[in-house]
Amino acid sequence: MSFTKDKIKKKLERAAAKNMVRGFFFAAIYLVTTLIIPYMTFSWIRSLEVEGVEIDIYQKRYKAIIYWLVAFGLIISGTAFFAYSSPAQSIRRGVFSMIQIILNCFYLWSYKFSGALEVEFELIDLGYMTMNLSQLILLYMGIYFLSVILKAYDLADFIVNRKKIQAARVKGGKK
Amino acid sequence: MMDQQAERYEILQVIADIIGAILNFFKPWVTPIGAWLVSWIDVLLGFFPADNLTIYFVIFGVLVISGIIVNTKWPGVKYIEVYKKDGVEDSSIEHLDADDDEPITEEEKAEKTKKAHKLFKKDEE
């Protein structure tokens, strides 16, 4: 293999390695924020005590919440890996970023679906307490929908201006 | 000490009021969009398996592995392919000859850019 070809090979390998490190980094961030932190929060709420009185979230509902947290947390993290390990402004990044936003909507709604937004706490010897956050989630869903439109616009931009983006990459001498 | 704490709470209250006002302002438009979104999400969520986490672990694994494969094969340094497409592989080697880490002069950079643009123009035709 000639010196220059060897150089090209190394360059490609370096670009791939950089992409993958970025992908793993963002996948880890999403794993922590969509899975680990919510999991710990709900586990903590489950055994919460208010003024010495235990708050006992229903076991069945807790299981459903954790199930959907893990399910969507995993898919979102996987998609984040794919999206962020793709080169900037590439079509595949555009596609996966859009999928990720849509999955975020599912994730957010899964809180409602699993009953996490209308949690009924049982205050032993005192009665019940209900927490309803559905309206707040509707607002967030609306914001996410607007994000989907933005991502769709980005994707269209990446497709239409593909040649220009590639030329800009050459100009910068980077991927 | 108590005054400082009270001041801090006051600032937090102001921030909370501002955020609340912004959210309330957008609520009439954004909430119906959210409601529409959840109407079809509810239907789609029905297709997701609700009693088996294995499938989600498999999807996660597939996404990561396919991401690794795709990035190894196509790391995003497209200009090499473009050069090869035109059958002028030597030009691509020439273009890549200068390492990114090595400083190049503005003239060299302009020359390389010109060459690349010319090639893309040719490619578009």
PDB file of C-alpha atoms in Angstrom:
ATOM      1  CA  MET A   1       0.000   0.000   0.000  1.00  0.00           C
ATOM      2  CA  SER A   2       1.371   3.400  -1.001  1.00  0.00           C
ATOM      3  CA  PHE A   3       2.081   6.086   1.570  1.00  0.00           C
ATOM      4  CA  THR A   4      -0.833   8.297   0.457  1.00  0.00           C
ATOM      5  CA  LYS A   5      -3.321   5.438   0.352  1.00  0.00           C
ATOM      6  CA  ASP A   6      -2.237   4.423   3.809  1.00  0.00           C
ATOM      7  CA  LYS A   7      -2.833   8.009   4.880  1.00  0.00           C
ATOM      8  CA  ILE A   8      -6.357   7.949   3.421  1.00  0.00           C
ATOM      9  CA  LYS A   9      -7.090   4.694   5.216  1.00  0.00           C
ATOM     10  CA  LYS A  10      -5.916   6.177   8.501  1.00  0.00           C
ATOM     11  CA  LYS A  11      -8.002   9.289   7.896  1.00  0.00           C
ATOM     12  CA  LEU A  12     -11.121   7.212   7.328  1.00  0.00           C
ATOM     13  CA  GLU A  13     -10.444   5.141  10.418  1.00  0.00           C
ATOM     14  CA  ARG A  14      -9.953   8.288  12.485  1.00  0.00           C
ATOM     15  CA  ALA A  15     -13.230   9.757  11.188  1.00  0.00           C
ATOM     16  CA  ALA A  16     -15.075   6.525  11.988  1.00  0.00           C
ATOM     17  CA  ALA A  17     -13.577   6.371  15.480  1.00  0.00           C
ATOM     18  CA  LYS A  18     -14.521  10.005  16.159  1.00  0.00           C
ATOM     19  CA  ASN A  19     -18.076   9.352  15.004  1.00  0.00           C
ATOM     20  CA  MET A  20     -18.397   6.326  17.219  1.00  0.00           C
ATOM     21  CA  VAL A  21     -17.002   8.010  20.312  1.00  0.00           C
ATOM     22  CA  ARG A  22     -19.539  10.823  19.789  1.00  0.00           C
ATOM     23  CA  GLY A  23     -22.287   8.225  19.320  1.00  0.00           C
ATOM     24  CA  PHE A  24     -21.403   6.362  22.509  1.00  0.00           C
ATOM     25  CA  PHE A  25     -21.177   9.615  24.438  1.00  0.00           C
ATOM     26  CA  PHE A  26     -24.680  10.736  23.442  1.00  0.00           C
ATOM     27  CA  ALA A  27     -26.134   7.247  23.857  1.00  0.00           C
ATOM     28  CA  ALA A  28     -24.768   7.283  27.414  1.00  0.00           C
ATOM     29  CA  ILE A  29     -26.320  10.713  28.065  1.00  0.00           C
ATOM     30  CA  TYR A  30     -29.712   9.487  26.825  1.00  0.00           C
ATOM     31  CA  LEU A  31     -29.416   6.288  28.846  1.00  0.00           C
ATOM     32  CA  VAL A  32     -28.837   8.343  31.974  1.00  0.00           C
ATOM     33  CA  THR A  33     -31.528  10.970  31.328  1.00  0.00           C
ATOM     34  CA  THR A  34     -34.287   8.767  29.906  1.00  0.00           C
ATOM     35  CA  LEU A  35     -33.699   5.595  31.845  1.00  0.00           C
ATOM     36  CA  ILE A  36     -31.471   5.725  34.890  1.00  0.00           C
ATOM     37  CA  ILE A  37     -32.584   9.050  36.437  1.00  0.00           C
ATOM     38  CA  PRO A  38     -36.357   8.430  35.941  1.00  0.00           C
ATOM     39  CA  TYR A  39     -35.922   4.865  37.202  1.00  0.00           C
ATOM     40  CA  MET A  40     -34.180   6.085  40.332  1.00  0.00           C
ATOM     41  CA  THR A  41     -36.737   8.860  40.803  1.00  0.00           C
ATOM     42  CA  PHE A  42     -39.722   6.504  40.639  1.00  0.00           C
ATOM     43  CA  SER A  43     -37.957   4.004  42.867  1.00  0.00           C
ATOM     44  CA  TRP A  44     -37.327   6.801  45.341  1.00  0.00           C
ATOM     45  CA  ILE A  45     -40.938   8.051  45.198  1.00  0.00           C
ATOM     46  CA  ARG A  46     -42.115   4.515  45.830  1.00  0.00           C
ATOM     47  CA  SER A  47     -40.525   4.439  49.225  1.00  0.00           C
ATOM     48  CA  LEU A  48     -41.087   8.080  50.123  1.00  0.00           C
ATOM     49  CA  GLU A  49     -42.202   9.122  53.582  1.00  0.00           C
ATOM     50  CA  VAL A  50     -44.067  12.336  54.368  1.00  0.00           C
ATOM     51  CA  GLU A  51     -43.960  13.414  57.998  1.00  0.00           C
ATOM     52  CA  GLY A  52     -43.260   9.882  59.065  1.00  0.00           C
ATOM     53  CA  VAL A  53     -46.150   8.506  56.984  1.00  0.00           C
ATOM     54  CA  GLU A  54     -45.282   6.093  54.198  1.00  0.00           C
ATOM     55  CA  ILE A  55     -46.405   6.852  50.647  1.00  0.00           C
ATOM     56  CA  ASP A  56     -47.019   3.597  48.902  1.00  0.00           C
ATOM     57  CA  ILE A  57     -47.402   3.747  45.140  1.00  0.00           C
ATOM     58  CA  TYR A  58     -49.384   0.834  43.776  1.00  0.00           C
ATOM     59  CA  GLN A  59     -47.047  -2.014  42.949  1.00  0.00           C
ATOM     60  CA  LYS A  60     -48.720  -2.823  39.621  1.00  0.00           C
ATOM     61  CA  ARG A  61     -48.600   0.775  38.396  1.00  0.00           C
ATOM     62  CA  TYR A  62     -44.959   1.113  39.420  1.00  0.00           C
ATOM     63  CA  LYS A  63     -44.107  -1.958  37.360  1.00  0.00           C
ATOM     64  CA  ALA A  64     -45.894  -0.535  34.295  1.00  0.00           C
ATOM     65  CA  ILE A  65     -44.079   2.783  34.625  1.00  0.00           C
ATOM     66  CA  ILE A  66     -40.683   1.106  34.892  1.00  0.00           C
ATOM     67  CA  TYR A  67     -41.485  -1.183  31.970  1.00  0.00           C
ATOM     68  CA  TRP A  68     -42.209   1.707  29.575  1.00  0.00           C
ATOM     69  CA  LEU A  69     -39.283   3.704  30.916  1.00  0.00           C
ATOM     70  CA  VAL A  70     -36.880   0.883  30.123  1.00  0.00           C
ATOM     71  CA  ALA A  71     -38.503   0.087  26.779  1.00  0.00           C
ATOM     72  CA  PHE A  72     -38.464   3.603  25.360  1.00  0.00           C
ATOM     73  CA  GLY A  73     -35.252   4.568  27.139  1.00  0.00           C
ATOM     74  CA  LEU A  74     -33.471   1.756  25.315  1.00  0.00           C
ATOM     75  CA  ILE A  75     -34.899   2.587  21.891  1.00  0.00           C
ATOM     76  CA  ILE A  76     -34.187   6.300  22.292  1.00  0.00           C
ATOM     77  CA  SER A  77     -30.609   5.609  23.390  1.00  0.00           C
ATOM     78  CA  GLY A  78     -30.059   3.261  20.444  1.00  0.00           C
ATOM     79  CA  THR A  79     -31.438   5.831  18.024  1.00  0.00           C
ATOM     80  CA  ALA A  80     -29.297   8.523  19.662  1.00  0.00           C
ATOM     81  CA  PHE A  81     -26.222   6.378  19.073  1.00  0.00           C
ATOM     82  CA  PHE A  82     -27.091   5.990  15.401  1.00  0.00           C
ATOM     83  CA  ALA A  83     -27.949   9.671  14.949  1.00  0.00           C
ATOM     84  CA  TYR A  84     -24.957  11.147  16.746  1.00  0.00           C
ATOM     85  CA  SER A  85     -22.453   8.712  15.292  1.00  0.00           C
ATOM     86  CA  SER A  86     -23.489   9.833  11.811  1.00  0.00           C
ATOM     87  CA  PRO A  87     -21.555  12.668  10.164  1.00  0.00           C
ATOM     88  CA  ALA A  88     -22.924  16.159  10.758  1.00  0.00           C
ATOM     89  CA  GLN A  89     -25.568  17.294   8.249  1.00  0.00           C
ATOM     90  CA  SER A  90     -25.780  13.834   6.693  1.00  0.00           C
ATOM     91  CA  ILE A  91     -29.099  12.437   5.551  1.00  0.00           C
ATOM     92  CA  ARG A  92     -28.883   9.500   7.929  1.00  0.00           C
ATOM     93  CA  ARG A  93     -28.374  11.857  10.850  1.00  0.00           C
ATOM     94  CA  GLY A  94     -31.407  13.865   9.714  1.00  0.00           C
ATOM     95  CA  VAL A  95     -33.554  10.750   9.453  1.00  0.00           C
ATOM     96  CA  PHE A  96     -32.523   9.335  12.817  1.00  0.00           C
ATOM     97  CA  SER A  97     -32.805  12.692  14.591  1.00  0.00           C
ATOM     98  CA  MET A  98     -36.382  12.905  13.384  1.00  0.00           C
ATOM     99  CA  ILE A  99     -37.106   9.334  14.489  1.00  0.00           C
ATOM    100  CA  GLN A 100     -35.579  10.177  17.849  1.00  0.00           C
ATOM    101  CA  ILE A 101     -37.865  13.184  18.347  1.00  0.00           C
ATOM    102  CA  ILE A 102     -40.904  11.083  17.431  1.00  0.00           C
ATOM    103  CA  LEU A 103     -39.750   8.417  19.897  1.00  0.00           C
ATOM    104  CA  ASN A 104     -39.385  11.135  22.503  1.00  0.00           C
ATOM    105  CA  CYS A 105     -43.075  11.907  22.005  1.00  0.00           C
ATOM    106  CA  PHE A 106     -43.841   8.227  22.588  1.00  0.00           C
ATOM    107  CA  TYR A 107     -41.602   8.201  25.616  1.00  0.00           C
ATOM    108  CA  LEU A 108     -43.270  11.235  27.089  1.00  0.00           C
ATOM    109  CA  TRP A 109     -46.699   9.868  26.367  1.00  0.00           C
ATOM    110  CA  SER A 110     -45.746   6.506  27.812  1.00  0.00           C
ATOM    111  CA  TYR A 111     -45.649   8.237  31.187  1.00  0.00           C
ATOM    112  CA  LYS A 112     -49.326   8.942  30.742  1.00  0.00           C
ATOM    113  CA  PHE A 113     -49.930   5.533  29.176  1.00  0.00           C
ATOM    114  CA  SER A 114     -48.348   3.761  32.121  1.00  0.00           C
ATOM    115  CA  GLY A 115     -50.184   5.945  34.599  1.00  0.00           C
ATOM    116  CA  ALA A 116     -47.141   7.847  35.825  1.00  0.00           C
ATOM    117  CA  LEU A 117     -48.873  11.190  35.353  1.00  0.00           C
ATOM    118  CA  GLU A 118     -51.894  10.396  37.423  1.00  0.00           C
ATOM    119  CA  VAL A 119     -50.241   8.733  40.320  1.00  0.00           C
ATOM    120  CA  GLU A 120     -52.352   7.905  43.296  1.00  0.00           C
ATOM    121  CA  PHE A 121     -50.443   7.698  46.534  1.00  0.00           C
ATOM    122  CA  GLU A 122     -51.759   5.897  49.503  1.00  0.00           C
ATOM    123  CA  LEU A 123     -51.032   7.655  52.767  1.00  0.00           C
ATOM    124  CA  ILE A 124     -51.301   4.858  55.254  1.00  0.00           C
ATOM    125  CA  ASP A 125     -53.978   5.579  57.888  1.00  0.00           C
ATOM    126  CA  LEU A 126     -54.722   8.944  56.256  1.00  0.00           C
ATOM    127  CA  GLY A 127     -56.168   8.359  52.787  1.00  0.00           C
ATOM    128  CA  TYR A 128     -55.182   8.995  49.171  1.00  0.00           C
ATOM    129  CA  MET A 129     -53.364  11.702  47.258  1.00  0.00           C
ATOM    130  CA  THR A 130     -53.519  12.069  43.449  1.00  0.00           C
ATOM    131  CA  MET A 131     -50.977  13.861  41.273  1.00  0.00           C
ATOM    132  CA  ASN A 132     -52.174  14.764  37.743  1.00  0.00           C
ATOM    133  CA  LEU A 133     -49.716  16.204  35.246  1.00  0.00           C
ATOM    134  CA  SER A 134     -51.589  15.424  32.007  1.00  0.00           C
ATOM    135  CA  GLN A 135     -52.055  19.039  30.949  1.00  0.00           C
ATOM    136  CA  LEU A 136     -48.361  19.725  31.317  1.00  0.00           C
ATOM    137  CA  ILE A 137     -47.568  16.749  29.118  1.00  0.00           C
ATOM    138  CA  LEU A 138     -49.997  17.975  26.431  1.00  0.00           C
ATOM    139  CA  LEU A 139     -48.067  21.219  26.362  1.00  0.00           C
ATOM    140  CA  TYR A 140     -44.767  19.364  26.036  1.00  0.00           C
ATOM    141  CA  MET A 141     -46.203  17.203  23.285  1.00  0.00           C
ATOM    142  CA  GLY A 142     -47.118  20.334  21.353  1.00  0.00           C
ATOM    143  CA  ILE A 143     -43.555  21.605  21.726  1.00  0.00           C
ATOM    144  CA  TYR A 144     -42.217  18.250  20.552  1.00  0.00           C
ATOM    145  CA  PHE A 145     -44.486  18.383  17.524  1.00  0.00           C
ATOM    146  CA  LEU A 146     -42.959  21.718  16.560  1.00  0.00           C
ATOM    147  CA  SER A 147     -39.524  20.091  16.987  1.00  0.00           C
ATOM    148  CA  VAL A 148     -40.592  17.332  14.582  1.00  0.00           C
ATOM    149  CA  ILE A 149     -41.394  20.012  11.990  1.00  0.00           C
ATOM    150  CA  LEU A 150     -37.972  21.590  12.528  1.00  0.00           C
ATOM    151  CA  LYS A 151     -36.237  18.244  12.118  1.00  0.00           C
ATOM    152  CA  ALA A 152     -38.221  17.553   8.956  1.00  0.00           C
ATOM    153  CA  TYR A 153     -37.082  20.920   7.625  1.00  0.00           C
ATOM    154  CA  ASP A 154     -33.459  20.032   8.509  1.00  0.00           C
ATOM    155  CA  LEU A 155     -33.775  16.731   6.706  1.00  0.00           C
ATOM    156  CA  ALA A 156     -35.197  18.411   3.598  1.00  0.00           C
ATOM    157  CA  ASP A 157     -32.335  20.912   3.773  1.00  0.00           C
ATOM    158  CA  PHE A 158     -29.732  18.119   4.001  1.00  0.00           C
ATOM    159  CA  ILE A 159     -31.268  16.381   0.982  1.00  0.00           C
ATOM    160  CA  VAL A 160     -31.717  19.473  -1.197  1.00  0.00           C
ATOM    161  CA  ASN A 161     -28.311  20.980  -0.389  1.00  0.00           C
ATOM    162  CA  ARG A 162     -26.401  17.708  -0.336  1.00  0.00           C
ATOM    163  CA  LYS A 163     -23.827  18.802  -2.892  1.00  0.00           C
ATOM    164  CA  LYS A 164     -23.207  22.108  -1.157  1.00  0.00           C
ATOM    165  CA  ILE A 165     -22.771  20.377   2.209  1.00  0.00           C
ATOM    166  CA  GLN A 166     -20.305  17.939   0.686  1.00  0.00           C
ATOM    167  CA  ALA A 167     -18.417  20.787  -0.933  1.00  0.00           C
ATOM    168  CA  ALA A 168     -18.303  22.589   2.404  1.00  0.00           C
ATOM    169  CA  ARG A 169     -16.854  19.455   4.003  1.00  0.00           C
ATOM    170  CA  VAL A 170     -14.120  19.411   1.379  1.00  0.00           C
ATOM    171  CA  LYS A 171     -13.472  23.093   1.960  1.00  0.00           C
ATOM    172  CA  GLY A 172     -13.071  22.510   5.666  1.00  0.00           C
ATOM    173  CA  GLY A 173     -11.035  19.387   5.000  1.00  0.00           C
ATOM    174  CA  LYS A 174     -13.152  17.587   7.556  1.00  0.00           C
ATOM    175  CA  LYS A 175     -16.007  15.091   7.502  1.00  0.00           C
TER     176      LYS A 175
ATOM    177  CA  MET B   1     -28.879  35.076  56.280  1.00  0.00           C
ATOM    178  CA  MET B   2     -32.673  34.897  56.352  1.00  0.00           C
ATOM    179  CA  ASP B   3     -32.882  37.986  54.137  1.00  0.00           C
ATOM    180  CA  GLN B   4     -30.604  36.385  51.577  1.00  0.00           C
ATOM    181  CA  GLN B   5     -32.732  33.267  51.555  1.00  0.00           C
ATOM    182  CA  ALA B   6     -35.916  35.289  51.171  1.00  0.00           C
ATOM    183  CA  GLU B   7     -34.339  37.214  48.298  1.00  0.00           C
ATOM    184  CA  ARG B   8     -33.361  33.973  46.601  1.00  0.00           C
ATOM    185  CA  TYR B   9     -36.907  32.631  46.899  1.00  0.00           C
ATOM    186  CA  GLU B  10     -38.183  35.904  45.459  1.00  0.00           C
ATOM    187  CA  ILE B  11     -35.908  35.561  42.414  1.00  0.00           C
ATOM    188  CA  LEU B  12     -37.006  31.965  41.939  1.00  0.00           C
ATOM    189  CA  GLN B  13     -40.628  33.073  42.166  1.00  0.00           C
ATOM    190  CA  VAL B  14     -40.033  35.737  39.478  1.00  0.00           C
ATOM    191  CA  ILE B  15     -38.393  33.157  37.188  1.00  0.00           C
ATOM    192  CA  ALA B  16     -41.253  30.731  37.784  1.00  0.00           C
ATOM    193  CA  ASP B  17     -43.787  33.494  37.019  1.00  0.00           C
ATOM    194  CA  ILE B  18     -42.030  34.379  33.753  1.00  0.00           C
ATOM    195  CA  ILE B  19     -41.881  30.743  32.633  1.00  0.00           C
ATOM    196  CA  GLY B  20     -45.515  30.300  33.654  1.00  0.00           C
ATOM    197  CA  ALA B  21     -46.522  33.375  31.658  1.00  0.00           C
ATOM    198  CA  ILE B  22     -44.685  32.129  28.535  1.00  0.00           C
ATOM    199  CA  LEU B  23     -46.246  28.680  28.827  1.00  0.00           C
ATOM    200  CA  ASN B  24     -49.704  30.163  29.393  1.00  0.00           C
ATOM    201  CA  PHE B  25     -49.266  32.406  26.364  1.00  0.00           C
ATOM    202  CA  PHE B  26     -48.449  29.463  24.073  1.00  0.00           C
ATOM    203  CA  LYS B  27     -50.905  27.061  25.684  1.00  0.00           C
ATOM    204  CA  PRO B  28     -53.926  27.850  23.412  1.00  0.00           C
ATOM    205  CA  TRP B  29     -51.945  26.889  20.308  1.00  0.00           C
ATOM    206  CA  VAL B  30     -49.544  24.272  21.573  1.00  0.00           C
ATOM    207  CA  THR B  31     -51.877  22.186  23.746  1.00  0.00           C
ATOM    208  CA  PRO B  32     -54.327  21.303  20.921  1.00  0.00           C
ATOM    209  CA  ILE B  33     -51.369  20.228  18.765  1.00  0.00           C
ATOM    210  CA  GLY B  34     -50.227  18.025  21.633  1.00  0.00           C
ATOM    211  CA  ALA B  35     -53.735  16.606  22.003  1.00  0.00           C
ATOM    212  CA  TRP B  36     -53.822  15.766  18.298  1.00  0.00           C
ATOM    213  CA  LEU B  37     -50.407  14.131  18.541  1.00  0.00           C
ATOM    214  CA  VAL B  38     -51.442  11.895  21.414  1.00  0.00           C
ATOM    215  CA  SER B  39     -54.585  10.770  19.582  1.00  0.00           C
ATOM    216  CA  TRP B  40     -52.478   8.783  17.090  1.00  0.00           C
ATOM    217  CA  ILE B  41     -49.713   7.969  19.542  1.00  0.00           C
ATOM    218  CA  ASP B  42     -52.321   6.156  21.639  1.00  0.00           C
ATOM    219  CA  VAL B  43     -53.138   3.975  18.650  1.00  0.00           C
ATOM    220  CA  LEU B  44     -49.493   3.311  17.765  1.00  0.00           C
ATOM    221  CA  LEU B  45     -48.530   2.472  21.344  1.00  0.00           C
ATOM    222  CA  GLY B  46     -50.942  -0.434  21.093  1.00  0.00           C
ATOM    223  CA  PHE B  47     -48.513  -2.087  18.669  1.00  0.00           C
ATOM    224  CA  PHE B  48     -45.609  -1.997  21.103  1.00  0.00           C
ATOM    225  CA  PRO B  49     -45.259  -5.216  23.104  1.00  0.00           C
ATOM    226  CA  ALA B  50     -46.324  -4.531  26.661  1.00  0.00           C
ATOM    227  CA  ASP B  51     -45.071  -7.677  28.351  1.00  0.00           C
ATOM    228  CA  ASN B  52     -41.686  -8.447  26.873  1.00  0.00           C
ATOM    229  CA  LEU B  53     -38.638  -6.247  27.303  1.00  0.00           C
ATOM    230  CA  THR B  54     -36.372  -8.537  25.270  1.00  0.00           C
ATOM    231  CA  ILE B  55     -37.512  -7.023  21.996  1.00  0.00           C
ATOM    232  CA  TYR B  56     -36.454  -3.556  23.170  1.00  0.00           C
ATOM    233  CA  PHE B  57     -33.019  -4.827  24.173  1.00  0.00           C
ATOM    234  CA  VAL B  58     -32.739  -6.471  20.737  1.00  0.00           C
ATOM    235  CA  ILE B  59     -33.715  -3.201  18.989  1.00  0.00           C
ATOM    236  CA  PHE B  60     -31.127  -1.330  21.071  1.00  0.00           C
ATOM    237  CA  GLY B  61     -28.437  -3.866  20.156  1.00  0.00           C
ATOM    238  CA  VAL B  62     -29.366  -3.816  16.480  1.00  0.00           C
ATOM    239  CA  LEU B  63     -29.234  -0.007  16.380  1.00  0.00           C
ATOM    240  CA  VAL B  64     -25.818   0.143  18.043  1.00  0.00           C
ATOM    241  CA  ILE B  65     -24.294  -2.651  15.953  1.00  0.00           C
ATOM    242  CA  SER B  66     -25.702  -1.310  12.684  1.00  0.00           C
ATOM    243  CA  GLY B  67     -24.459   2.170  13.683  1.00  0.00           C
ATOM    244  CA  ILE B  68     -20.955   0.787  14.161  1.00  0.00           C
ATOM    245  CA  ILE B  69     -21.044  -1.076  10.827  1.00  0.00           C
ATOM    246  CA  VAL B  70     -22.442   1.875   8.871  1.00  0.00           C
ATOM    247  CA  ASN B  71     -19.873   4.248  10.361  1.00  0.00           C
ATOM    248  CA  THR B  72     -17.000   1.941   9.669  1.00  0.00           C
ATOM    249  CA  LYS B  73     -18.043   1.679   6.041  1.00  0.00           C
ATOM    250  CA  TRP B  74     -19.213   5.271   5.498  1.00  0.00           C
ATOM    251  CA  PRO B  75     -17.533   7.560   8.035  1.00  0.00           C
ATOM    252  CA  GLY B  76     -18.652  10.670   6.186  1.00  0.00           C
ATOM    253  CA  VAL B  77     -15.507  11.536   4.243  1.00  0.00           C
ATOM    254  CA  LYS B  78     -17.520  11.701   1.077  1.00  0.00           C
ATOM    255  CA  TYR B  79     -15.085  13.582  -1.081  1.00  0.00           C
ATOM    256  CA  ILE B  80     -12.935  10.499  -1.495  1.00  0.00           C
ATOM    257  CA  GLU B  81     -15.850   8.666  -3.083  1.00  0.00           C
ATOM    258  CA  VAL B  82     -16.668  11.599  -5.335  1.00  0.00           C
ATOM    259  CA  TYR B  83     -13.144  11.687  -6.592  1.00  0.00           C
ATOM    260  CA  LYS B  84     -13.155   7.988  -7.196  1.00  0.00           C
ATOM    261  CA  LYS B  85     -16.459   8.265  -9.039  1.00  0.00           C
ATOM    262  CA  ASP B  86     -14.847  10.440 -11.665  1.00  0.00           C
ATOM    263  CA  GLY B  87     -12.024   8.030 -12.096  1.00  0.00           C
ATOM    264  CA  VAL B  88      -9.482  10.576 -10.908  1.00  0.00           C
ATOM    265  CA  GLU B  89      -8.391   8.862  -7.777  1.00  0.00           C
ATOM    266  CA  ASP B  90      -5.029  10.594  -7.929  1.00  0.00           C
ATOM    267  CA  SER B  91      -6.678  13.950  -7.376  1.00  0.00           C
ATOM    268  CA  SER B  92      -8.314  12.741  -4.219  1.00  0.00           C
ATOM    269  CA  ILE B  93      -5.004  11.477  -2.945  1.00  0.00           C
ATOM    270  CA  GLU B  94      -3.469  14.807  -3.807  1.00  0.00           C
ATOM    271  CA  HIS B  95      -6.239  16.603  -1.978  1.00  0.00           C
ATOM    272  CA  LEU B  96      -5.894  14.422   1.065  1.00  0.00           C
ATOM    273  CA  ASP B  97      -2.155  14.504   1.026  1.00  0.00           C
ATOM    274  CA  ALA B  98      -1.947  17.405   3.470  1.00  0.00           C
ATOM    275  CA  ASP B  99      -2.823  16.224   6.925  1.00  0.00           C
ATOM    276  CA  ASP B 100      -5.572  18.115   8.777  1.00  0.00           C
ATOM    277  CA  ASP B 101      -3.209  18.684  11.648  1.00  0.00           C
ATOM    278  CA  GLU B 102      -0.523  20.203   9.447  1.00  0.00           C
ATOM    279  CA  PRO B 103      -0.980  23.929   8.866  1.00  0.00           C
ATOM    280  CA  ILE B 104      -1.569  24.871   5.237  1.00  0.00           C
ATOM    281  CA  THR B 105      -1.376  28.305   3.684  1.00  0.00           C
ATOM    282  CA  GLU B 106      -4.457  30.221   2.587  1.00  0.00           C
ATOM    283  CA  GLU B 107      -3.367  29.887  -1.062  1.00  0.00           C
ATOM    284  CA  GLU B 108      -3.092  26.134  -0.738  1.00  0.00           C
ATOM    285  CA  LYS B 109      -6.498  26.002   0.890  1.00  0.00           C
ATOM    286  CA  ALA B 110      -8.048  28.146  -1.840  1.00  0.00           C
ATOM    287  CA  GLU B 111      -6.481  25.978  -4.517  1.00  0.00           C
ATOM    288  CA  LYS B 112      -7.825  22.811  -2.926  1.00  0.00           C
ATOM    289  CA  THR B 113     -11.285  24.330  -2.554  1.00  0.00           C
ATOM    290  CA  LYS B 114     -11.285  25.463  -6.152  1.00  0.00           C
ATOM    291  CA  LYS B 115     -10.322  21.997  -7.280  1.00  0.00           C
ATOM    292  CA  ALA B 116     -13.051  20.416  -5.163  1.00  0.00           C
ATOM    293  CA  HIS B 117     -15.732  22.823  -6.375  1.00  0.00           C
ATOM    294  CA  LYS B 118     -14.756  22.169  -9.962  1.00  0.00           C
ATOM    295  CA  LEU B 119     -15.150  18.488  -9.368  1.00  0.00           C
ATOM    296  CA  PHE B 120     -18.539  18.852  -7.695  1.00  0.00           C
ATOM    297  CA  LYS B 121     -19.722  20.982 -10.595  1.00  0.00           C
ATOM    298  CA  LYS B 122     -18.631  18.270 -12.954  1.00  0.00           C
ATOM    299  CA  ASP B 123     -20.375  15.702 -10.796  1.00  0.00           C
ATOM    300  CA  GLU B 124     -23.618  17.676 -10.832  1.00  0.00           C
ATOM    301  CA  GLU B 125     -23.581  17.881 -14.632  1.00  0.00           C
TER     302      GLU B 125
END
